[in-house]
Amino acid sequence: MLALPLLVGGWVSGPQSTFETAGPVARSQTGLMYVTLIVVMAIFVIVAGVLTYATFKFKAKDESGEKAPVPPQGHGNPLVELGLIGASVFALVIIAIPTVKGIWYTYDVPEAERANAYEVTAIGYQWWFKFEYPSEQIDNVGTLVNANELVIPAGRPVRINLRTFDVIHSFWVPKLAGKVDMMPNRGNHLWLQADEPGYFWGQCAEYCGDSHAVMRFRVIALAEDEFAAWVAQQKQPARTVTAQAEAPRPALAGYTFTNPGRNAPGWTREFDSDPLGNWRKMQAVPSAEDAALIAHGRQLFQEKNCITCHTVRGHEGGGVTAPDLTHVGSRTTIAGGLLENSPENLHRWLRFPDEVKPGNKMWLGIGGMANVSMQGYVHWDPETRSFTDKRNIEVDDDEARALVAYLHSLK
Amino acid sequence: MEATAKASFTGHDSPAKTEKRSWLFTRPTATTGLVSWLTTVDHKRIGFLYGVCALFFFLVGGFEALLIRLQLIVPNNTLLSANTYNEMFTMHATTMIFLAVMPLSAAFFNYMMPLQIGARDVAFPRLNGFAFWVFLAGAIVLNIGWFVKSGAPDMGWFGYAPMTSHQFADRFAGDMSTDLWIMGLQILGVSSVVGSLNFIVTIINMRAPGLTMMRLPVFTWMTLFTAFLIILSFPAITIALVELMMDRSFGTGFFEVSQGGLPVLWQHLFWIFGHPEVYILILPAMGIISEILPTFSRKPLFGYPIVVFSGAVIGFLGFGVWSHHMFTTGMGTVATAAFSLATMAIAVPTGVKIFNWVGTLWGGHLSMRTPMMFALGFIWMFMFGGFSGIMHSAAPADAQQQDSYFVVAHFHYVLIGGSIFALLAGIHFWFPLMFGRKVSEKAGKLSFWIIFIGFNTTFFPMHFLGLNGMPRRTFTYDGNMGWNSANFIATIGALILGLGIAYYFYVMIWTYFKGEKVKHDVWDARTLEWAVPTYPPPAHNFHVTPTVHARDAFWYEKTHQEEIAKEKAAHAKDEESHGGIHMPSQSWFPLIVTLGLLIGAIFFVNHNYVGAIIGGAILVLGIYGWAIEGPGGYHLHVDKEGNVTRDDSH
């Protein structure tokens, strides 16, 4: 029965497969799953065998068989009953023992390793994740924060405090650990550990509104020295490409954009073939940059009011209700882990946020649709339940190119 | 009927002693036509109404399910918007649970249980009618959203706080989709509790002579347990819903995070109801299976006392496992372990039932008719659902499975493979009794195989989707996650399943009008409902109240015909000397009270408190009228040829 997953091939492997574990917590959970699977399969083989045998053995062969003398009108056998109850209890004890062990093991970092554990706080927002690093303090700023990509040291237990900004979300990285919910007014936590450096897919697992399906994130596990280098880099303020702002030169931005439409995929096979390698590539500063375009983008970032919700530390912007963009150019994904961070995808996200992530705050505003306290791109009229013709923020293709250039310069 | 005919039976040749009553309290007497249905108190007609409505909503819920599956047939599909998809899964679950499976079970409770205990009707016939009309009112309120600006509710059938708050649920000021959901569920709760109290009183008090509790048919036992589960569990969700209604309508802070409310409180209250609800959905199914298997094996149920007792144990333990729906909410180690072990414990009485069903087959002469096919299908599918249930009773393993498609697979195996298969089996099984006609074996079996294959094609791949990391309630997924082929196959399966269900309905409707007429006791059955003189049964069910001598009462009757005939003749005389067969009178008031409730509810949701008060006034006045009208009642007399005459005197 362990071969069953092999028989169905592709159905058990993928970026979020719970069969392909990469750390001790997920391994213990999947191991327990196999224990339960083996026990129920054993019971299944017996009961199904008896049921099949009885069905065919005692089947009336034809009409006359049905009218044959009635069979003995037996009412049951207490010894058989007690025997079966005893056997069921025994089978359940086999599951119960590792279950109880597993509950304590997965609840928190084991005592012996607690001192070595790295602590992170994950906060769920509709519909993205914020990650805070309480042990990484930046002078005069405070705690290091990152969005949608949780970078952790490999081979070391990581204790993650789980919080939420609004509704209930659930933090789930299947290859590293089972999910634990982020509950309002309740401090939850989980722990996980990546055995080796790697790149892992995660996703919100508790229904949290319109865009629950596209609330995703990544976990990137790095060797200790590479992790330290990453932290040092992240603590730096935003990178500045110096040049005078000139007229935008979109032709130089190096890509053509066509809107692929609602729900269109934002992943590529090239990226998936070596995600960690591609993550490393994203950290590097590109050799050639259009300084003028970047400067124009930085200016637009202020003019388009992005700064109200987003922070680019060292540049403009102090908003905390949206992802920190100080090093957004070094992330592999945007829009809550939904799209690869390519210029085309970022352009699409800036131009048509509602087609990427229905109901998102950048498009609709914040404060809840019935009582918008801060309008987004569009002007939502709660009375008529429709958008008015008025646009608060408009980003045309040329402006999007400049913004893409700027954001991608933030390595 | 005519007074002359009546007089010859009763000896009452004096004019009827009916007191003069105002027109307001005149009891309707129509036996056919619209009025007869609107004022009916006949448990069989009410059962039929429940059945028709439940099947209608079953189709509605099924249509919603097909849209969900079509959205997921390929990655990044754009058939439905995110919001529409969320409305679909919210209403699919709410509809299937509250408007399809529960009322379909209630249809059988109503129709079969009084027959199985040899009663003429339930204990409170008008209340029974009321339960049905209130159910219909709740169903209407729940579905109004589709037709108004607010739209249908979209926060999931579980309505987790704070998703139900104004801030997160409302799309504009005065959005009432969530309020309609809250109100609809509360109204349905009234219906369920009223109906259940009625069934409990009926089963405890109105059993035929000789029908001791340990001779009750298992379906009646399961009716009793289900009724107790309903009256004990619905208060929990009622409290939660009232608190939520307070939060939304009057600004209290039970679940309002900004006021220190606790969303986790909602989850506890919801699942203290929600888990017994699972057994409310499955115990009636187990009862039906426990009737069908002995009938078509031609031997008694194996281990009757154990089957009954395990039903009670399931009902009891069902109240102690609710937090296994909340393993991921961070309950801490001890609570998680306790609920984990309690959940495993509940597998024992459930397993016992399966063992006993297999034991019932053993040594029998199995006649493979359509109801038996569905019943055997039930055992197989329920077993699968039970096994995946055991798998996520292990809390650490559940951390990977919870809110993934593995859970979707699990509970559809239990609810379709379990409840729906049993209910479809029950329709086939009792169709001859209810309509005097029988579904052709060929058509019945064909529908079974299409449904069986479609069902497994849909839901078996979902086990793998879940373990491969696909979360529930997602309107889209990406093509690089390894989920494409399983989702595609599941959708094809859903289309096959839909085809099977459509064919099943076609066959049933065709049979209703044109099917083969059946002789008495078509299945060689064992329990008392089959002892009624005609199929369908007359309004008064039995010409003579049966006397029960053994567990399978009808089987005993068939094997002791002379003894029973003598006894019946004696009892007929006895009953006649007491004035004949006593029957409940029809009444308008259940419908009037319900209309008040419906009007009040709709206006309340719209914050139109004048309208709400008017609705409330109709409701209160209706209850007064109900009381003043009095219980009513009339007598029937049956002659030796089985001709029935009505006698409205007292």
mmCIF file with all atom_site columns, N, CA, C and O in Angstrom, chain A residues 11 16 18 58 60 66 73 75 81 172 174 179 181 186 207 210 216 262-263 272 382 385, chain B residues 76-78 149 154 171-172 298 303 328 330 356 366 399-400 402 467 469 478 480 485 526:
data_model
loop_
_atom_site.group_PDB
_atom_site.id
_atom_site.type_symbol
_atom_site.label_atom_id
_atom_site.label_alt_id
_atom_site.label_comp_id
_atom_site.label_asym_id
_atom_site.label_entity_id
_atom_site.label_seq_id
_atom_site.pdbx_PDB_ins_code
_atom_site.Cartn_x
_atom_site.Cartn_y
_atom_site.Cartn_z
_atom_site.occupancy
_atom_site.B_iso_or_equiv
_atom_site.pdbx_formal_charge
_atom_site.auth_seq_id
_atom_site.auth_comp_id
_atom_site.auth_asym_id
_atom_site.auth_atom_id
_atom_site.pdbx_PDB_model_num
ATOM 1   N N  . TRP A 1 11  ? 0.325   12.362  -8.899  1.00 0.00 ? 11  TRP A N  1
ATOM 2   C CA . TRP A 1 11  ? -0.644  12.855  -7.933  1.00 0.00 ? 11  TRP A CA 1
ATOM 3   C C  . TRP A 1 11  ? -0.067  13.042  -6.543  1.00 0.00 ? 11  TRP A C  1
ATOM 4   O O  . TRP A 1 11  ? -0.755  13.519  -5.651  1.00 0.00 ? 11  TRP A O  1
ATOM 5   N N  . GLN A 1 16  ? 3.709   21.507  -3.297  1.00 0.00 ? 16  GLN A N  1
ATOM 6   C CA . GLN A 1 16  ? 3.094   21.489  -1.965  1.00 0.00 ? 16  GLN A CA 1
ATOM 7   C C  . GLN A 1 16  ? 2.749   20.075  -1.513  1.00 0.00 ? 16  GLN A C  1
ATOM 8   O O  . GLN A 1 16  ? 1.853   19.872  -0.706  1.00 0.00 ? 16  GLN A O  1
ATOM 9   N N  . THR A 1 18  ? 2.620   16.787  0.493   1.00 0.00 ? 18  THR A N  1
ATOM 10  C CA . THR A 1 18  ? 2.928   16.412  1.874   1.00 0.00 ? 18  THR A CA 1
ATOM 11  C C  . THR A 1 18  ? 3.689   15.091  1.917   1.00 0.00 ? 18  THR A C  1
ATOM 12  O O  . THR A 1 18  ? 4.073   14.639  2.979   1.00 0.00 ? 18  THR A O  1
ATOM 13  N N  . PHE A 1 58  ? -23.557 -15.530 -0.667  1.00 0.00 ? 58  PHE A N  1
ATOM 14  C CA . PHE A 1 58  ? -24.945 -15.655 -0.225  1.00 0.00 ? 58  PHE A CA 1
ATOM 15  C C  . PHE A 1 58  ? -25.932 -15.008 -1.184  1.00 0.00 ? 58  PHE A C  1
ATOM 16  O O  . PHE A 1 58  ? -27.103 -14.857 -0.877  1.00 0.00 ? 58  PHE A O  1
ATOM 17  N N  . ALA A 1 60  ? -28.581 -14.621 -3.898  1.00 0.00 ? 60  ALA A N  1
ATOM 18  C CA . ALA A 1 60  ? -29.581 -15.521 -4.462  1.00 0.00 ? 60  ALA A CA 1
ATOM 19  C C  . ALA A 1 60  ? -29.321 -15.623 -5.951  1.00 0.00 ? 60  ALA A C  1
ATOM 20  O O  . ALA A 1 60  ? -29.121 -14.623 -6.630  1.00 0.00 ? 60  ALA A O  1
ATOM 21  N N  . GLU A 1 66  ? -34.519 -16.641 -4.536  1.00 0.00 ? 66  GLU A N  1
ATOM 22  C CA . GLU A 1 66  ? -35.099 -15.676 -3.599  1.00 0.00 ? 66  GLU A CA 1
ATOM 23  C C  . GLU A 1 66  ? -36.291 -16.269 -2.876  1.00 0.00 ? 66  GLU A C  1
ATOM 24  O O  . GLU A 1 66  ? -36.614 -15.894 -1.764  1.00 0.00 ? 66  GLU A O  1
ATOM 25  N N  . GLN A 1 73  ? -33.032 -17.604 10.969  1.00 0.00 ? 73  GLN A N  1
ATOM 26  C CA . GLN A 1 73  ? -33.274 -16.218 11.400  1.00 0.00 ? 73  GLN A CA 1
ATOM 27  C C  . GLN A 1 73  ? -32.397 -15.872 12.603  1.00 0.00 ? 73  GLN A C  1
ATOM 28  O O  . GLN A 1 73  ? -32.884 -15.554 13.685  1.00 0.00 ? 73  GLN A O  1
ATOM 29  N N  . HIS A 1 75  ? -29.907 -13.959 15.143  1.00 0.00 ? 75  HIS A N  1
ATOM 30  C CA . HIS A 1 75  ? -29.928 -12.571 15.602  1.00 0.00 ? 75  HIS A CA 1
ATOM 31  C C  . HIS A 1 75  ? -28.551 -12.038 15.964  1.00 0.00 ? 75  HIS A C  1
ATOM 32  O O  . HIS A 1 75  ? -28.429 -10.939 16.454  1.00 0.00 ? 75  HIS A O  1
ATOM 33  N N  . GLU A 1 81  ? -19.211 -10.205 18.359  1.00 0.00 ? 81  GLU A N  1
ATOM 34  C CA . GLU A 1 81  ? -19.297 -8.752  18.562  1.00 0.00 ? 81  GLU A CA 1
ATOM 35  C C  . GLU A 1 81  ? -18.158 -8.260  19.461  1.00 0.00 ? 81  GLU A C  1
ATOM 36  O O  . GLU A 1 81  ? -17.452 -7.310  19.137  1.00 0.00 ? 81  GLU A O  1
ATOM 37  N N  . TRP A 1 172 ? 0.647   27.607  6.127   1.00 0.00 ? 172 TRP A N  1
ATOM 38  C CA . TRP A 1 172 ? 0.857   26.216  5.699   1.00 0.00 ? 172 TRP A CA 1
ATOM 39  C C  . TRP A 1 172 ? 1.964   26.128  4.666   1.00 0.00 ? 172 TRP A C  1
ATOM 40  O O  . TRP A 1 172 ? 1.843   26.675  3.572   1.00 0.00 ? 172 TRP A O  1
ATOM 41  N N  . PRO A 1 174 ? 3.445   22.934  3.226   1.00 0.00 ? 174 PRO A N  1
ATOM 42  C CA . PRO A 1 174 ? 3.269   21.481  3.361   1.00 0.00 ? 174 PRO A CA 1
ATOM 43  C C  . PRO A 1 174 ? 4.566   20.688  3.489   1.00 0.00 ? 174 PRO A C  1
ATOM 44  O O  . PRO A 1 174 ? 4.612   19.711  4.234   1.00 0.00 ? 174 PRO A O  1
ATOM 45  N N  . LYS A 1 179 ? -0.362  22.906  8.972   1.00 0.00 ? 179 LYS A N  1
ATOM 46  C CA . LYS A 1 179 ? -0.805  24.283  9.167   1.00 0.00 ? 179 LYS A CA 1
ATOM 47  C C  . LYS A 1 179 ? -1.179  24.579  10.616  1.00 0.00 ? 179 LYS A C  1
ATOM 48  O O  . LYS A 1 179 ? -1.562  23.673  11.376  1.00 0.00 ? 179 LYS A O  1
ATOM 49  N N  . ASP A 1 181 ? -3.426  27.936  12.499  1.00 0.00 ? 181 ASP A N  1
ATOM 50  C CA . ASP A 1 181 ? -4.196  29.123  12.132  1.00 0.00 ? 181 ASP A CA 1
ATOM 51  C C  . ASP A 1 181 ? -3.631  30.384  12.778  1.00 0.00 ? 181 ASP A C  1
ATOM 52  O O  . ASP A 1 181 ? -3.063  30.346  13.867  1.00 0.00 ? 181 ASP A O  1
ATOM 53  N N  . ARG A 1 186 ? -5.487  36.065  19.611  1.00 0.00 ? 186 ARG A N  1
ATOM 54  C CA . ARG A 1 186 ? -4.970  34.807  20.107  1.00 0.00 ? 186 ARG A CA 1
ATOM 55  C C  . ARG A 1 186 ? -3.561  34.626  19.565  1.00 0.00 ? 186 ARG A C  1
ATOM 56  O O  . ARG A 1 186 ? -3.333  34.784  18.379  1.00 0.00 ? 186 ARG A O  1
ATOM 57  N N  . TYR A 1 207 ? -10.139 29.737  4.782   1.00 0.00 ? 207 TYR A N  1
ATOM 58  C CA . TYR A 1 207 ? -10.884 30.647  3.921   1.00 0.00 ? 207 TYR A CA 1
ATOM 59  C C  . TYR A 1 207 ? -10.921 32.046  4.549   1.00 0.00 ? 207 TYR A C  1
ATOM 60  O O  . TYR A 1 207 ? -11.347 32.219  5.690   1.00 0.00 ? 207 TYR A O  1
ATOM 61  N N  . ASP A 1 210 ? -12.473 37.006  -0.449  1.00 0.00 ? 210 ASP A N  1
ATOM 62  C CA . ASP A 1 210 ? -12.440 36.941  -1.913  1.00 0.00 ? 210 ASP A CA 1
ATOM 63  C C  . ASP A 1 210 ? -11.206 36.250  -2.487  1.00 0.00 ? 210 ASP A C  1
ATOM 64  O O  . ASP A 1 210 ? -11.306 35.357  -3.301  1.00 0.00 ? 210 ASP A O  1
ATOM 65  N N  . ARG A 1 216 ? -0.691  33.447  -1.190  1.00 0.00 ? 216 ARG A N  1
ATOM 66  C CA . ARG A 1 216 ? 0.384   32.454  -1.154  1.00 0.00 ? 216 ARG A CA 1
ATOM 67  C C  . ARG A 1 216 ? 1.663   33.084  -0.631  1.00 0.00 ? 216 ARG A C  1
ATOM 68  O O  . ARG A 1 216 ? 1.755   34.293  -0.486  1.00 0.00 ? 216 ARG A O  1
ATOM 69  N N  . ARG A 1 262 ? -7.812  37.984  -16.566 1.00 0.00 ? 262 ARG A N  1
ATOM 70  C CA . ARG A 1 262 ? -8.135  37.567  -15.206 1.00 0.00 ? 262 ARG A CA 1
ATOM 71  C C  . ARG A 1 262 ? -7.642  36.146  -14.935 1.00 0.00 ? 262 ARG A C  1
ATOM 72  O O  . ARG A 1 262 ? -7.759  35.263  -15.776 1.00 0.00 ? 262 ARG A O  1
ATOM 73  N N  . ASN A 1 263 ? -7.107  35.957  -13.733 1.00 0.00 ? 263 ASN A N  1
ATOM 74  C CA . ASN A 1 263 ? -6.670  34.641  -13.239 1.00 0.00 ? 263 ASN A CA 1
ATOM 75  C C  . ASN A 1 263 ? -5.528  34.027  -14.039 1.00 0.00 ? 263 ASN A C  1
ATOM 76  O O  . ASN A 1 263 ? -5.204  32.867  -13.833 1.00 0.00 ? 263 ASN A O  1
ATOM 77  N N  . ASP A 1 272 ? 10.688  27.344  -12.136 1.00 0.00 ? 272 ASP A N  1
ATOM 78  C CA . ASP A 1 272 ? 10.444  26.163  -11.306 1.00 0.00 ? 272 ASP A CA 1
ATOM 79  C C  . ASP A 1 272 ? 11.559  25.130  -11.408 1.00 0.00 ? 272 ASP A C  1
ATOM 80  O O  . ASP A 1 272 ? 11.743  24.318  -10.504 1.00 0.00 ? 272 ASP A O  1
ATOM 81  N N  . PRO A 1 382 ? -20.198 52.599  -1.924  1.00 0.00 ? 382 PRO A N  1
ATOM 82  C CA . PRO A 1 382 ? -20.877 51.509  -1.229  1.00 0.00 ? 382 PRO A CA 1
ATOM 83  C C  . PRO A 1 382 ? -22.396 51.564  -1.373  1.00 0.00 ? 382 PRO A C  1
ATOM 84  O O  . PRO A 1 382 ? -23.068 50.547  -1.250  1.00 0.00 ? 382 PRO A O  1
ATOM 85  N N  . ARG A 1 385 ? -23.175 50.074  -4.790  1.00 0.00 ? 385 ARG A N  1
ATOM 86  C CA . ARG A 1 385 ? -22.400 48.861  -4.974  1.00 0.00 ? 385 ARG A CA 1
ATOM 87  C C  . ARG A 1 385 ? -21.757 48.844  -6.357  1.00 0.00 ? 385 ARG A C  1
ATOM 88  O O  . ARG A 1 385 ? -21.857 47.875  -7.118  1.00 0.00 ? 385 ARG A O  1
ATOM 89  N N  . ASN B 2 76  ? -6.427  28.123  -13.482 1.00 0.00 ? 76  ASN B N  1
ATOM 90  C CA . ASN B 2 76  ? -6.588  29.520  -13.906 1.00 0.00 ? 76  ASN B CA 1
ATOM 91  C C  . ASN B 2 76  ? -7.852  29.759  -14.725 1.00 0.00 ? 76  ASN B C  1
ATOM 92  O O  . ASN B 2 76  ? -7.890  30.602  -15.615 1.00 0.00 ? 76  ASN B O  1
ATOM 93  N N  . ASN B 2 77  ? -8.894  28.986  -14.426 1.00 0.00 ? 77  ASN B N  1
ATOM 94  C CA . ASN B 2 77  ? -10.150 29.134  -15.174 1.00 0.00 ? 77  ASN B CA 1
ATOM 95  C C  . ASN B 2 77  ? -10.845 30.447  -14.790 1.00 0.00 ? 77  ASN B C  1
ATOM 96  O O  . ASN B 2 77  ? -10.664 30.973  -13.695 1.00 0.00 ? 77  ASN B O  1
ATOM 97  N N  . THR B 2 78  ? -11.645 30.969  -15.717 1.00 0.00 ? 78  THR B N  1
ATOM 98  C CA . THR B 2 78  ? -12.314 32.253  -15.460 1.00 0.00 ? 78  THR B CA 1
ATOM 99  C C  . THR B 2 78  ? -13.829 32.133  -15.578 1.00 0.00 ? 78  THR B C  1
ATOM 100 O O  . THR B 2 78  ? -14.524 33.119  -15.777 1.00 0.00 ? 78  THR B O  1
ATOM 101 N N  . LYS B 2 149 ? -29.887 42.498  -4.434  1.00 0.00 ? 149 LYS B N  1
ATOM 102 C CA . LYS B 2 149 ? -28.609 43.175  -4.657  1.00 0.00 ? 149 LYS B CA 1
ATOM 103 C C  . LYS B 2 149 ? -27.489 42.608  -3.780  1.00 0.00 ? 149 LYS B C  1
ATOM 104 O O  . LYS B 2 149 ? -26.336 42.545  -4.194  1.00 0.00 ? 149 LYS B O  1
ATOM 105 N N  . ASP B 2 154 ? -21.345 34.618  1.341   1.00 0.00 ? 154 ASP B N  1
ATOM 106 C CA . ASP B 2 154 ? -20.104 34.101  0.750   1.00 0.00 ? 154 ASP B CA 1
ATOM 107 C C  . ASP B 2 154 ? -19.014 33.897  1.788   1.00 0.00 ? 154 ASP B C  1
ATOM 108 O O  . ASP B 2 154 ? -17.832 33.943  1.466   1.00 0.00 ? 154 ASP B O  1
ATOM 109 N N  . ARG B 2 171 ? -20.495 44.275  1.457   1.00 0.00 ? 171 ARG B N  1
ATOM 110 C CA . ARG B 2 171 ? -19.940 44.905  0.267   1.00 0.00 ? 171 ARG B CA 1
ATOM 111 C C  . ARG B 2 171 ? -20.475 46.316  0.083   1.00 0.00 ? 171 ARG B C  1
ATOM 112 O O  . ARG B 2 171 ? -20.042 47.046  -0.772  1.00 0.00 ? 171 ARG B O  1
ATOM 113 N N  . PHE B 2 172 ? -21.491 46.652  0.841   1.00 0.00 ? 172 PHE B N  1
ATOM 114 C CA . PHE B 2 172 ? -21.997 48.029  0.830   1.00 0.00 ? 172 PHE B CA 1
ATOM 115 C C  . PHE B 2 172 ? -22.789 48.187  2.115   1.00 0.00 ? 172 PHE B C  1
ATOM 116 O O  . PHE B 2 172 ? -23.123 47.198  2.774   1.00 0.00 ? 172 PHE B O  1
ATOM 117 N N  . ARG B 2 298 ? -33.202 -11.425 3.834   1.00 0.00 ? 298 ARG B N  1
ATOM 118 C CA . ARG B 2 298 ? -34.251 -12.303 4.358   1.00 0.00 ? 298 ARG B CA 1
ATOM 119 C C  . ARG B 2 298 ? -33.865 -12.899 5.705   1.00 0.00 ? 298 ARG B C  1
ATOM 120 O O  . ARG B 2 298 ? -34.180 -14.037 6.001   1.00 0.00 ? 298 ARG B O  1
ATOM 121 N N  . GLY B 2 303 ? -27.122 -8.749  15.447  1.00 0.00 ? 303 GLY B N  1
ATOM 122 C CA . GLY B 2 303 ? -26.749 -7.974  16.636  1.00 0.00 ? 303 GLY B CA 1
ATOM 123 C C  . GLY B 2 303 ? -27.580 -6.719  16.841  1.00 0.00 ? 303 GLY B C  1
ATOM 124 O O  . GLY B 2 303 ? -27.038 -5.647  17.108  1.00 0.00 ? 303 GLY B O  1
ATOM 125 N N  . THR B 2 328 ? -6.221  22.819  14.199  1.00 0.00 ? 328 THR B N  1
ATOM 126 C CA . THR B 2 328 ? -5.198  23.782  13.774  1.00 0.00 ? 328 THR B CA 1
ATOM 127 C C  . THR B 2 328 ? -5.374  25.147  14.416  1.00 0.00 ? 328 THR B C  1
ATOM 128 O O  . THR B 2 328 ? -4.687  26.090  14.055  1.00 0.00 ? 328 THR B O  1
ATOM 129 N N  . GLY B 2 330 ? -4.688  25.938  17.407  1.00 0.00 ? 330 GLY B N  1
ATOM 130 C CA . GLY B 2 330 ? -3.760  26.163  18.501  1.00 0.00 ? 330 GLY B CA 1
ATOM 131 C C  . GLY B 2 330 ? -4.407  25.967  19.857  1.00 0.00 ? 330 GLY B C  1
ATOM 132 O O  . GLY B 2 330 ? -4.361  26.847  20.711  1.00 0.00 ? 330 GLY B O  1
ATOM 133 N N  . ASN B 2 356 ? -21.800 -5.414  11.854  1.00 0.00 ? 356 ASN B N  1
ATOM 134 C CA . ASN B 2 356 ? -23.121 -6.029  11.995  1.00 0.00 ? 356 ASN B CA 1
ATOM 135 C C  . ASN B 2 356 ? -23.886 -6.068  10.678  1.00 0.00 ? 356 ASN B C  1
ATOM 136 O O  . ASN B 2 356 ? -24.671 -6.972  10.439  1.00 0.00 ? 356 ASN B O  1
ATOM 137 N N  . LEU B 2 366 ? -29.328 -13.261 -0.389  1.00 0.00 ? 366 LEU B N  1
ATOM 138 C CA . LEU B 2 366 ? -29.306 -11.855 -0.809  1.00 0.00 ? 366 LEU B CA 1
ATOM 139 C C  . LEU B 2 366 ? -30.020 -11.691 -2.141  1.00 0.00 ? 366 LEU B C  1
ATOM 140 O O  . LEU B 2 366 ? -29.652 -12.289 -3.139  1.00 0.00 ? 366 LEU B O  1
ATOM 141 N N  . ALA B 2 399 ? -2.942  18.020  10.697  1.00 0.00 ? 399 ALA B N  1
ATOM 142 C CA . ALA B 2 399 ? -2.400  19.354  10.432  1.00 0.00 ? 399 ALA B CA 1
ATOM 143 C C  . ALA B 2 399 ? -2.079  19.516  8.949   1.00 0.00 ? 399 ALA B C  1
ATOM 144 O O  . ALA B 2 399 ? -2.120  20.615  8.416   1.00 0.00 ? 399 ALA B O  1
ATOM 145 N N  . GLN B 2 400 ? -1.753  18.409  8.275   1.00 0.00 ? 400 GLN B N  1
ATOM 146 C CA . GLN B 2 400 ? -1.511  18.473  6.833   1.00 0.00 ? 400 GLN B CA 1
ATOM 147 C C  . GLN B 2 400 ? -2.808  18.322  6.043   1.00 0.00 ? 400 GLN B C  1
ATOM 148 O O  . GLN B 2 400 ? -2.876  18.717  4.888   1.00 0.00 ? 400 GLN B O  1
ATOM 149 N N  . GLN B 2 402 ? -6.188  19.039  7.194   1.00 0.00 ? 402 GLN B N  1
ATOM 150 C CA . GLN B 2 402 ? -7.276  19.948  7.502   1.00 0.00 ? 402 GLN B CA 1
ATOM 151 C C  . GLN B 2 402 ? -7.377  21.045  6.460   1.00 0.00 ? 402 GLN B C  1
ATOM 152 O O  . GLN B 2 402 ? -6.368  21.563  5.988   1.00 0.00 ? 402 GLN B O  1
ATOM 153 N N  . LEU B 2 467 ? -3.617  15.604  -0.149  1.00 0.00 ? 467 LEU B N  1
ATOM 154 C CA . LEU B 2 467 ? -2.294  15.250  0.360   1.00 0.00 ? 467 LEU B CA 1
ATOM 155 C C  . LEU B 2 467 ? -1.204  15.876  -0.493  1.00 0.00 ? 467 LEU B C  1
ATOM 156 O O  . LEU B 2 467 ? -0.058  15.987  -0.082  1.00 0.00 ? 467 LEU B O  1
ATOM 157 N N  . GLY B 2 469 ? -1.377  18.915  -1.298  1.00 0.00 ? 469 GLY B N  1
ATOM 158 C CA . GLY B 2 469 ? -1.270  20.314  -0.874  1.00 0.00 ? 469 GLY B CA 1
ATOM 159 C C  . GLY B 2 469 ? -2.303  21.269  -1.431  1.00 0.00 ? 469 GLY B C  1
ATOM 160 O O  . GLY B 2 469 ? -2.120  22.476  -1.330  1.00 0.00 ? 469 GLY B O  1
ATOM 161 N N  . ASP B 2 478 ? -2.800  27.153  -9.708  1.00 0.00 ? 478 ASP B N  1
ATOM 162 C CA . ASP B 2 478 ? -1.849  27.268  -10.791 1.00 0.00 ? 478 ASP B CA 1
ATOM 163 C C  . ASP B 2 478 ? -1.537  25.898  -11.374 1.00 0.00 ? 478 ASP B C  1
ATOM 164 O O  . ASP B 2 478 ? -1.652  24.877  -10.706 1.00 0.00 ? 478 ASP B O  1
ATOM 165 N N  . ASN B 2 480 ? 1.252   24.566  -12.135 1.00 0.00 ? 480 ASN B N  1
ATOM 166 C CA . ASN B 2 480 ? 2.557   23.946  -11.829 1.00 0.00 ? 480 ASN B CA 1
ATOM 167 C C  . ASN B 2 480 ? 2.549   23.190  -10.511 1.00 0.00 ? 480 ASN B C  1
ATOM 168 O O  . ASN B 2 480 ? 3.589   22.845  -9.989  1.00 0.00 ? 480 ASN B O  1
ATOM 169 N N  . SER B 2 485 ? -4.376  17.033  -13.517 1.00 0.00 ? 485 SER B N  1
ATOM 170 C CA . SER B 2 485 ? -5.096  15.860  -14.015 1.00 0.00 ? 485 SER B CA 1
ATOM 171 C C  . SER B 2 485 ? -6.146  15.398  -13.002 1.00 0.00 ? 485 SER B C  1
ATOM 172 O O  . SER B 2 485 ? -7.249  15.022  -13.386 1.00 0.00 ? 485 SER B O  1
ATOM 173 N N  . ARG B 2 526 ? -40.138 -6.882  6.570   1.00 0.00 ? 526 ARG B N  1
ATOM 174 C CA . ARG B 2 526 ? -40.126 -7.383  7.938   1.00 0.00 ? 526 ARG B CA 1
ATOM 175 C C  . ARG B 2 526 ? -40.771 -6.440  8.944   1.00 0.00 ? 526 ARG B C  1
ATOM 176 O O  . ARG B 2 526 ? -41.171 -6.877  10.018  1.00 0.00 ? 526 ARG B O  1
#
